[in-house]
Structures are given as structure tokens and as C-alpha cells.
Amino acid sequence: MIPETFIPVLYALIYILISPLIGGLIAGIDRKVTARMQGRVGPPVLQPFYDVGKLFEKENLVVTVSQNFYVLSYLVFMVVAGALFFSGGDMLLVIFAFTLSHIFLVLGAYASYSPYSHVGAERELLQIIAYEPMIILTAVGMYMVTQSFFVSTIVASHIPIILYLPGVFIGYLIVLTIKLRKSPFDLSTSHHAHQEIVKGVTTDFTGPNLGKIEIAHWYEYVFLLGVIWLFFAWNPLVAVAAIVIAYFLEILIDNTMARVKWQLMLRTAWIIAGTLGLVNLGVLYYLRMVVSP
Amino acid sequence: MTYLKKSPWIVHYNASSCNGCDIEILAALTPLFDVERFGIVNTGNPKHADILLVTGSINNKNIEPLKNVYGQIPEPKVVVAIGICATSGGIFRECYNILGGTDKVIPVDVYVPGCAARPESIIDGVVTALGILEQKKLRMAEKAATETTKVGGTV
């Protein structure tokens, strides 16, 4: 029925259509579980959808018109990164598009004149610097195991990648805390009502622009959890279980940790990437060269 | 009808309040009352907010900050004056430096009297404000339908 060449396009389309729903539900369950951990009842599971619906009903108050462009670019490149990933594209290209989308968010925050927005933008840049090496190491590790940077080949290889890359996986989970904007690494902006730098990187975005940032964040959720899937791609059931456990751990860490300073975040992320990630890859390299040449 | 009623975000401004009403507002966020059940979030950022809660009476020092915070909230927005000081100036009404309640400076939609206003009455005031918020949104939509061009500000 469907020609072979169109199947990646089909996967990309499914991702573009479905993932806002999945991402929004994940965000809703996240808020509910967080509330229960704090002894509260919490909002309805569909609350993120109500929030975004409301944001699109509000007036779009902008400081400079370029903010509209930057926010739209953030959303578009986030969708592009995820679509490339789910259509089985090149992991390196996915990471480039993913980083570019965050650069647009930083530029959008720098486009306004608020000092809070600028502090948020600087912290967002620091977060990008902190997590980027580990994300690249994840792609490199998958290449060392499967001899391919293409997601389609990695999934088709049916190798239990987690057994080869346990260190890389733990490192990825730690930078996932930065990416999901969870304590202790929620420096640039937070989902909670912390008021240290107002709302950091999102301070000067109102109404529809803030709604677009939320939707981009939902796409990001699905993409990031998709990378966890890759580690367990040989067994979908184990993969789903791993995603659920990993996300629950993130919520638990979020609710039990205080926010750290940026120096500690950068040090933690890089030391983890340097030890767990590089040592894991080094051992893998050694085994390949010496044990089974 | 609209999503506004399901997701009201609040920003709180303290205009010379004694902190009594402020503590009662924060009490509404605790596990006992948990206003997040209704999607109410205390944002701390006027640009994300829908509802402005004002506590305390108005004096010459806080007119400008209050106008500034009010001006940064995107439409539609409502103002709730919490406590008797924000409603009318309260016992400070006759003081030489006090102008009176919040409505001397910005339009107020809901008054929640009390010293201090109890969390139940604050929640009741916010829920009343939600109805007004929705009416304002409908009025905005009608206005947008009649006006073809917008002047400045919004893009």
C-alpha cells in the first residue's frame, strides 16, 4: 500500500500530530504526581491543555516584534528535531536541530530588555553547555555499538544497547534532569512557583508566545523519552517500563532536591559525562580492540 | 465556554500591607486549601498572570509600582482587592500618607473585605473574579470583531 520510501515520512507525521497530546498528558500526570508527593490533591490531568488553551485566548503583548519570530523558530526546530528522530534520521543532525531550537529560545529572551529575561537566557546557555557533551556522547556510544548514527539502523539492530552503555545511560538520565527543567537543575526557568528570577527565560513572553513555548516543551518531552527508548529498542515492553521508571525518578528528584548554583550544575554534568560516559566508551573501545579484534 | 476559567494564574502585589492578608493568600496554596486543584497558579510574573491580587492600602510610594504591574498584565485581566485596607484603606484611611483603597489607582473588579481576609473568602473572591474575567474576554472578542485594525501595542 504505502511505498517503502514514504514510511519515514509517515512516522514523522505521526510524531507531529500525536506528540503534543502525549507530551501534554505527561506534563499533566507530572503535575498530579508532584502534587501527591507534596500532600496536595493537584490539578486535573488535562490541566496543561487548559493552560495552553487559555494562553492562546490572551493578548500577545511583546516587547520587540522579533520575539514572535524567535519563539516560532524554537517551536519549528523542536518539531524538526523530533520529526527527524522519529523518521529514523541521523542522530547528529537531530542533535544539531535540537540545539538550534534552544538557541532560538535564548535569542528570544535576549531580545527583550528585562534583566530577569537576560539572566534566564544566560542560565539557559549554561544549561546547554552543561548537557550538550553528554547528549553527543550518547549518540557516539550508539554508533560504537551499532556502527550507525541512523536511528532506523539503531532500532533495527536488535542489540540490547543498555548492556553495552550502562554508564552512558546513567549520564543521559542526569542531563535529562536539566532538559526537563527539574530541580536541582531548573536554573533558567521552572514549572513551580519559585520566584527567584521571576520566570527566567520565559519572563517576557506572554499569551500565545508562552503557549508555543509550552507546546515546544511537549514535543521535547516525547523526543527525550524517545532517546531512552533507543537504549531498550530490542524489547518495547522493557523500553516502556524504563521510560516510566526514569520519568518517575525525575519527579522524585525534583521534589526532594533544592536548586543548585550554576557552577555545581556545570561541574556535575561535565564530571558525569567525563567519567561515566567516556569511561564507558573507553571500555567498549578496549574490548573491541583487544578482546575481539 | 473559554479556558480562562480553568486556568487562572495569579500575581500578588503587596501595597503597604501588614502581611496578614499575604499570609492568608499563601495559605490558600498550602495542602489544606490547595488552589491548584482549580488550575490556579501563583506566578510572580505579571506578564503570565490573569488575576492581580492587591493587599494593603495605597500610599504615594506604591502608586507607580502598582500601575506598572497592572499595565504589564495582558488583557483580559481582573483585579481583586484583598482585605479591608486594599478595599477602602481600612483603619489607615485617615492617615496623612494614605490615599485609600486600590480603586483610587486602578479599576478593581472584586472586593474581599476582612482583617485579615480568610483563605475561604479569598478563594471565593477569586472564583467570583473568574466570571468577570470571562465576560471581559467575550467583550474583547466582540470588540475585535467590530474593529478591523488594531492600534499599536499588540502584534
Short mmCIF file of N, CA, C and O in Angstrom, two decimals, chain A residues 47-144:
data_model
loop_
_atom_site.label_atom_id
_atom_site.label_comp_id
_atom_site.label_asym_id
_atom_site.label_seq_id
_atom_site.Cartn_x
_atom_site.Cartn_y
_atom_site.Cartn_z
N GLN A 47 -4.93 19.54 32.86
CA GLN A 47 -4.64 20.95 33.15
C GLN A 47 -3.68 21.61 32.15
O GLN A 47 -3.93 22.74 31.74
N PRO A 48 -2.58 20.95 31.70
CA PRO A 48 -1.70 21.62 30.74
C PRO A 48 -2.43 22.05 29.47
O PRO A 48 -2.12 23.10 28.90
N PHE A 49 -3.42 21.26 29.03
CA PHE A 49 -4.17 21.64 27.83
C PHE A 49 -5.03 22.87 28.11
O PHE A 49 -5.15 23.77 27.27
N TYR A 50 -5.64 22.93 29.31
CA TYR A 50 -6.41 24.12 29.68
C TYR A 50 -5.51 25.35 29.69
O TYR A 50 -5.89 26.42 29.19
N ASP A 51 -4.30 25.17 30.27
CA ASP A 51 -3.37 26.29 30.38
C ASP A 51 -3.02 26.84 29.00
O ASP A 51 -3.08 28.05 28.76
N VAL A 52 -2.65 25.93 28.08
CA VAL A 52 -2.25 26.39 26.75
C VAL A 52 -3.45 26.98 26.01
O VAL A 52 -3.33 28.01 25.34
N GLY A 53 -4.64 26.37 26.19
CA GLY A 53 -5.85 26.93 25.59
C GLY A 53 -6.08 28.35 26.07
O GLY A 53 -6.40 29.25 25.27
N LYS A 54 -5.89 28.55 27.36
CA LYS A 54 -6.06 29.90 27.91
C LYS A 54 -5.02 30.86 27.34
O LYS A 54 -5.35 31.99 26.97
N LEU A 55 -3.78 30.41 27.26
CA LEU A 55 -2.70 31.30 26.79
C LEU A 55 -3.00 31.80 25.38
O LEU A 55 -2.69 32.94 25.04
N PHE A 56 -3.64 30.94 24.56
CA PHE A 56 -3.96 31.39 23.21
C PHE A 56 -5.18 32.31 23.18
O PHE A 56 -5.46 32.93 22.17
N GLU A 57 -5.90 32.40 24.29
CA GLU A 57 -7.02 33.36 24.37
C GLU A 57 -6.56 34.72 24.84
O GLU A 57 -7.31 35.69 24.79
N LYS A 58 -5.31 34.79 25.34
CA LYS A 58 -4.83 36.05 25.89
C LYS A 58 -4.26 36.94 24.79
O LYS A 58 -3.98 36.50 23.68
N GLU A 59 -4.07 38.22 25.18
CA GLU A 59 -3.46 39.18 24.29
C GLU A 59 -1.97 38.87 24.13
O GLU A 59 -1.34 38.44 25.08
N ASN A 60 -1.43 39.07 22.91
CA ASN A 60 0.01 38.83 22.70
C ASN A 60 0.77 40.13 22.90
O ASN A 60 0.92 40.93 21.99
N LEU A 61 1.26 40.31 24.13
CA LEU A 61 1.96 41.54 24.47
C LEU A 61 3.45 41.29 24.25
O LEU A 61 4.02 40.44 24.91
N VAL A 62 4.09 41.99 23.31
CA VAL A 62 5.51 41.74 23.07
C VAL A 62 6.32 43.00 23.35
O VAL A 62 5.84 44.11 23.21
N VAL A 63 7.58 42.77 23.75
CA VAL A 63 8.49 43.90 23.97
C VAL A 63 9.08 44.34 22.63
O VAL A 63 9.08 45.52 22.30
N THR A 64 9.59 43.35 21.86
CA THR A 64 10.02 43.63 20.50
C THR A 64 9.37 42.59 19.59
O THR A 64 9.14 41.46 20.01
N VAL A 65 9.12 43.00 18.33
CA VAL A 65 8.40 42.11 17.41
C VAL A 65 9.22 40.85 17.11
O VAL A 65 8.66 39.80 16.84
N SER A 66 10.57 40.95 17.19
CA SER A 66 11.40 39.80 16.86
C SER A 66 11.14 38.63 17.80
O SER A 66 11.43 37.48 17.44
N GLN A 67 10.61 38.88 18.99
CA GLN A 67 10.27 37.79 19.91
C GLN A 67 9.36 36.76 19.24
O GLN A 67 9.52 35.56 19.43
N ASN A 68 8.38 37.25 18.46
CA ASN A 68 7.45 36.34 17.79
C ASN A 68 8.20 35.37 16.88
O ASN A 68 7.94 34.17 16.87
N PHE A 69 9.17 35.92 16.12
CA PHE A 69 9.94 35.10 15.19
C PHE A 69 10.76 34.05 15.94
O PHE A 69 10.78 32.88 15.57
N TYR A 70 11.43 34.48 17.02
CA TYR A 70 12.30 33.56 17.75
C TYR A 70 11.50 32.42 18.37
O TYR A 70 11.91 31.27 18.35
N VAL A 71 10.34 32.76 18.94
CA VAL A 71 9.53 31.72 19.59
C VAL A 71 9.01 30.74 18.55
O VAL A 71 9.03 29.52 18.75
N LEU A 72 8.58 31.26 17.40
CA LEU A 72 8.08 30.37 16.34
C LEU A 72 9.21 29.46 15.86
O LEU A 72 9.02 28.26 15.67
N SER A 73 10.43 30.03 15.73
CA SER A 73 11.57 29.22 15.29
C SER A 73 11.90 28.14 16.31
O SER A 73 12.24 27.01 15.95
N TYR A 74 11.80 28.49 17.60
CA TYR A 74 12.03 27.50 18.66
C TYR A 74 11.09 26.32 18.48
O TYR A 74 11.52 25.15 18.48
N LEU A 75 9.81 26.62 18.28
CA LEU A 75 8.82 25.55 18.11
C LEU A 75 9.11 24.75 16.85
O LEU A 75 9.14 23.51 16.88
N VAL A 76 9.36 25.44 15.73
CA VAL A 76 9.54 24.75 14.45
C VAL A 76 10.75 23.83 14.50
O VAL A 76 10.68 22.66 14.11
N PHE A 77 11.89 24.33 15.04
CA PHE A 77 13.08 23.49 15.04
C PHE A 77 12.98 22.34 16.03
O PHE A 77 13.56 21.28 15.83
N MET A 78 12.19 22.54 17.12
CA MET A 78 11.95 21.44 18.03
C MET A 78 11.17 20.34 17.32
O MET A 78 11.48 19.15 17.43
N VAL A 79 10.16 20.75 16.53
CA VAL A 79 9.37 19.77 15.78
C VAL A 79 10.25 19.08 14.74
O VAL A 79 10.19 17.86 14.58
N VAL A 80 11.12 19.87 14.07
CA VAL A 80 12.01 19.29 13.06
C VAL A 80 12.94 18.25 13.70
O VAL A 80 13.10 17.14 13.17
N ALA A 81 13.52 18.59 14.86
CA ALA A 81 14.44 17.66 15.52
C ALA A 81 13.73 16.35 15.84
O ALA A 81 14.23 15.27 15.54
N GLY A 82 12.53 16.46 16.43
CA GLY A 82 11.79 15.25 16.78
C GLY A 82 11.37 14.46 15.56
O GLY A 82 11.43 13.23 15.53
N ALA A 83 10.93 15.19 14.50
CA ALA A 83 10.46 14.51 13.29
C ALA A 83 11.62 13.76 12.64
O ALA A 83 11.45 12.62 12.18
N LEU A 84 12.82 14.38 12.62
CA LEU A 84 14.00 13.70 12.07
C LEU A 84 14.30 12.44 12.87
O LEU A 84 14.61 11.38 12.31
N PHE A 85 14.18 12.56 14.20
CA PHE A 85 14.47 11.42 15.07
C PHE A 85 13.50 10.28 14.79
O PHE A 85 13.90 9.13 14.58
N PHE A 86 12.19 10.59 14.78
CA PHE A 86 11.20 9.52 14.65
C PHE A 86 11.07 9.00 13.23
O PHE A 86 10.49 7.94 13.02
N SER A 87 11.60 9.73 12.25
CA SER A 87 11.59 9.19 10.89
C SER A 87 12.85 8.35 10.66
O SER A 87 13.08 7.88 9.55
N GLY A 88 13.67 8.17 11.71
CA GLY A 88 14.84 7.30 11.59
C GLY A 88 16.05 8.01 11.03
O GLY A 88 16.92 7.39 10.43
N GLY A 89 16.14 9.32 11.22
CA GLY A 89 17.23 10.11 10.64
C GLY A 89 18.52 9.99 11.42
O GLY A 89 18.66 9.19 12.34
N ASP A 90 19.46 10.86 11.02
CA ASP A 90 20.81 10.86 11.59
C ASP A 90 20.77 11.50 12.98
O ASP A 90 20.30 12.62 13.13
N MET A 91 21.31 10.77 13.98
CA MET A 91 21.31 11.27 15.35
C MET A 91 22.03 12.61 15.47
O MET A 91 21.62 13.50 16.21
N LEU A 92 23.14 12.76 14.72
CA LEU A 92 23.91 14.01 14.83
C LEU A 92 23.10 15.19 14.32
O LEU A 92 23.07 16.26 14.92
N LEU A 93 22.40 14.99 13.20
CA LEU A 93 21.55 16.05 12.65
C LEU A 93 20.43 16.39 13.62
O LEU A 93 20.09 17.56 13.83
N VAL A 94 19.87 15.36 14.26
CA VAL A 94 18.82 15.57 15.26
C VAL A 94 19.34 16.46 16.38
O VAL A 94 18.69 17.43 16.78
N ILE A 95 20.56 16.15 16.86
CA ILE A 95 21.12 16.92 17.97
C ILE A 95 21.39 18.36 17.53
O ILE A 95 21.14 19.31 18.28
N PHE A 96 21.85 18.55 16.29
CA PHE A 96 22.08 19.92 15.81
C PHE A 96 20.77 20.72 15.78
O PHE A 96 20.71 21.86 16.24
N ALA A 97 19.72 20.12 15.23
CA ALA A 97 18.43 20.82 15.15
C ALA A 97 17.90 21.12 16.56
O ALA A 97 17.36 22.20 16.82
N PHE A 98 18.10 20.15 17.46
CA PHE A 98 17.64 20.28 18.84
C PHE A 98 18.35 21.45 19.54
O PHE A 98 17.71 22.29 20.18
N THR A 99 19.68 21.54 19.35
CA THR A 99 20.44 22.64 19.96
C THR A 99 20.04 23.97 19.34
O THR A 99 19.85 24.96 20.05
N LEU A 100 19.87 23.98 18.02
CA LEU A 100 19.50 25.22 17.33
C LEU A 100 18.19 25.77 17.88
O LEU A 100 18.05 26.98 18.10
N SER A 101 17.22 24.87 18.13
CA SER A 101 15.93 25.35 18.63
C SER A 101 16.11 26.05 19.97
O SER A 101 15.49 27.09 20.22
N HIS A 102 16.99 25.51 20.83
CA HIS A 102 17.20 26.17 22.13
C HIS A 102 17.93 27.49 21.98
O HIS A 102 17.71 28.41 22.75
N ILE A 103 18.82 27.57 20.97
CA ILE A 103 19.50 28.85 20.73
C ILE A 103 18.45 29.92 20.38
O ILE A 103 18.55 31.07 20.79
N PHE A 104 17.42 29.53 19.63
CA PHE A 104 16.37 30.49 19.29
C PHE A 104 15.63 30.96 20.55
O PHE A 104 15.27 32.13 20.66
N LEU A 105 15.42 30.04 21.49
CA LEU A 105 14.76 30.45 22.75
C LEU A 105 15.63 31.46 23.50
O LEU A 105 15.13 32.47 24.01
N VAL A 106 16.95 31.20 23.52
CA VAL A 106 17.87 32.11 24.20
C VAL A 106 17.85 33.48 23.52
O VAL A 106 17.79 34.52 24.17
N LEU A 107 17.88 33.47 22.18
CA LEU A 107 17.85 34.73 21.44
C LEU A 107 16.56 35.49 21.72
O LEU A 107 16.56 36.71 21.88
N GLY A 108 15.45 34.76 21.81
CA GLY A 108 14.17 35.39 22.11
C GLY A 108 14.20 36.07 23.47
O GLY A 108 13.68 37.17 23.64
N ALA A 109 14.84 35.42 24.45
CA ALA A 109 14.92 36.01 25.78
C ALA A 109 15.86 37.22 25.77
O ALA A 109 15.61 38.21 26.47
N TYR A 110 16.93 37.15 24.98
CA TYR A 110 17.86 38.29 24.89
C TYR A 110 17.22 39.46 24.14
O TYR A 110 17.69 40.60 24.27
N ALA A 111 16.19 39.20 23.32
CA ALA A 111 15.61 40.27 22.50
C ALA A 111 14.86 41.30 23.34
O ALA A 111 14.63 42.41 22.90
N SER A 112 14.46 40.93 24.56
CA SER A 112 13.75 41.89 25.40
C SER A 112 14.76 42.63 26.27
O SER A 112 15.95 42.38 26.19
N TYR A 113 14.27 43.55 27.09
CA TYR A 113 15.19 44.40 27.84
C TYR A 113 15.19 44.08 29.33
O TYR A 113 15.89 44.72 30.09
N SER A 114 14.39 43.10 29.74
CA SER A 114 14.27 42.80 31.17
C SER A 114 15.54 42.10 31.68
O SER A 114 16.02 41.14 31.07
N PRO A 115 16.11 42.57 32.80
CA PRO A 115 17.28 41.88 33.36
C PRO A 115 16.96 40.44 33.75
O PRO A 115 17.83 39.57 33.65
N TYR A 116 15.73 40.17 34.18
CA TYR A 116 15.36 38.80 34.56
C TYR A 116 15.41 37.88 33.34
O TYR A 116 15.88 36.75 33.41
N SER A 117 14.92 38.41 32.23
CA SER A 117 14.94 37.65 30.99
C SER A 117 16.38 37.37 30.57
O SER A 117 16.71 36.25 30.14
N HIS A 118 17.26 38.37 30.75
CA HIS A 118 18.66 38.19 30.37
C HIS A 118 19.35 37.16 31.27
O HIS A 118 20.11 36.32 30.78
N VAL A 119 19.09 37.24 32.58
CA VAL A 119 19.69 36.25 33.49
C VAL A 119 19.20 34.85 33.10
O VAL A 119 19.98 33.89 33.04
N GLY A 120 17.90 34.74 32.78
CA GLY A 120 17.35 33.46 32.36
C GLY A 120 18.02 32.95 31.10
O GLY A 120 18.35 31.76 30.98
N ALA A 121 18.27 33.87 30.14
CA ALA A 121 18.91 33.48 28.88
C ALA A 121 20.33 32.98 29.14
O ALA A 121 20.76 31.98 28.57
N GLU A 122 21.05 33.70 30.02
CA GLU A 122 22.42 33.28 30.32
C GLU A 122 22.42 31.89 30.97
O GLU A 122 23.25 31.03 30.63
N ARG A 123 21.48 31.67 31.87
CA ARG A 123 21.42 30.36 32.53
C ARG A 123 21.02 29.27 31.57
O ARG A 123 21.50 28.14 31.65
N GLU A 124 20.14 29.62 30.60
CA GLU A 124 19.75 28.63 29.59
C GLU A 124 20.98 28.24 28.76
O GLU A 124 21.19 27.06 28.47
N LEU A 125 21.83 29.23 28.41
CA LEU A 125 23.06 28.93 27.68
C LEU A 125 23.96 28.01 28.50
O LEU A 125 24.52 27.04 27.96
N LEU A 126 24.07 28.30 29.81
CA LEU A 126 24.90 27.44 30.67
C LEU A 126 24.35 26.02 30.69
O LEU A 126 25.11 25.04 30.70
N GLN A 127 23.02 25.91 30.70
CA GLN A 127 22.42 24.57 30.70
C GLN A 127 22.76 23.84 29.41
O GLN A 127 23.04 22.64 29.42
N ILE A 128 22.70 24.58 28.29
CA ILE A 128 23.04 23.95 27.00
C ILE A 128 24.48 23.47 27.03
O ILE A 128 24.79 22.34 26.63
N ILE A 129 25.39 24.32 27.55
CA ILE A 129 26.81 23.93 27.66
C ILE A 129 26.94 22.69 28.54
O ILE A 129 27.73 21.80 28.26
N ALA A 130 26.13 22.63 29.61
CA ALA A 130 26.25 21.52 30.56
C ALA A 130 25.78 20.20 29.95
O ALA A 130 26.43 19.17 30.13
N TYR A 131 24.66 20.20 29.23
CA TYR A 131 24.12 18.89 28.80
C TYR A 131 24.63 18.45 27.44
O TYR A 131 24.55 17.28 27.10
N GLU A 132 25.14 19.38 26.64
CA GLU A 132 25.49 19.06 25.25
C GLU A 132 26.52 17.92 25.14
O GLU A 132 26.31 16.99 24.37
N PRO A 133 27.65 17.95 25.91
CA PRO A 133 28.64 16.86 25.75
C PRO A 133 28.02 15.48 25.99
O PRO A 133 28.29 14.54 25.24
N MET A 134 27.15 15.37 27.01
CA MET A 134 26.57 14.06 27.33
C MET A 134 25.64 13.59 26.22
O MET A 134 25.61 12.40 25.89
N ILE A 135 24.88 14.52 25.62
CA ILE A 135 23.98 14.13 24.53
C ILE A 135 24.80 13.64 23.33
O ILE A 135 24.46 12.62 22.70
N ILE A 136 25.90 14.34 23.03
CA ILE A 136 26.76 13.91 21.92
C ILE A 136 27.35 12.53 22.23
O ILE A 136 27.38 11.65 21.37
N LEU A 137 27.80 12.34 23.49
CA LEU A 137 28.39 11.05 23.87
C LEU A 137 27.36 9.93 23.71
O LEU A 137 27.71 8.80 23.37
N THR A 138 26.08 10.23 23.99
CA THR A 138 25.03 9.22 23.81
C THR A 138 24.99 8.77 22.35
O THR A 138 24.95 7.56 22.06
N ALA A 139 25.02 9.75 21.43
CA ALA A 139 24.99 9.40 20.00
C ALA A 139 26.23 8.62 19.62
O ALA A 139 26.15 7.61 18.90
N VAL A 140 27.40 9.05 20.13
CA VAL A 140 28.66 8.36 19.79
C VAL A 140 28.64 6.93 20.33
O VAL A 140 29.05 5.98 19.64
N GLY A 141 28.13 6.77 21.55
CA GLY A 141 28.04 5.44 22.14
C GLY A 141 27.18 4.51 21.30
O GLY A 141 27.54 3.36 21.04
N MET A 142 26.04 5.04 20.83
CA MET A 142 25.17 4.20 20.00
C MET A 142 25.86 3.85 18.69
O MET A 142 25.67 2.75 18.15
N TYR A 143 26.68 4.79 18.19
CA TYR A 143 27.43 4.48 16.97
C TYR A 143 28.43 3.35 17.22
O TYR A 143 28.58 2.45 16.40
N MET A 144 29.11 3.41 18.39
CA MET A 144 30.12 2.38 18.67
C MET A 144 29.50 1.00 18.78
O MET A 144 30.12 -0.01 18.42
#
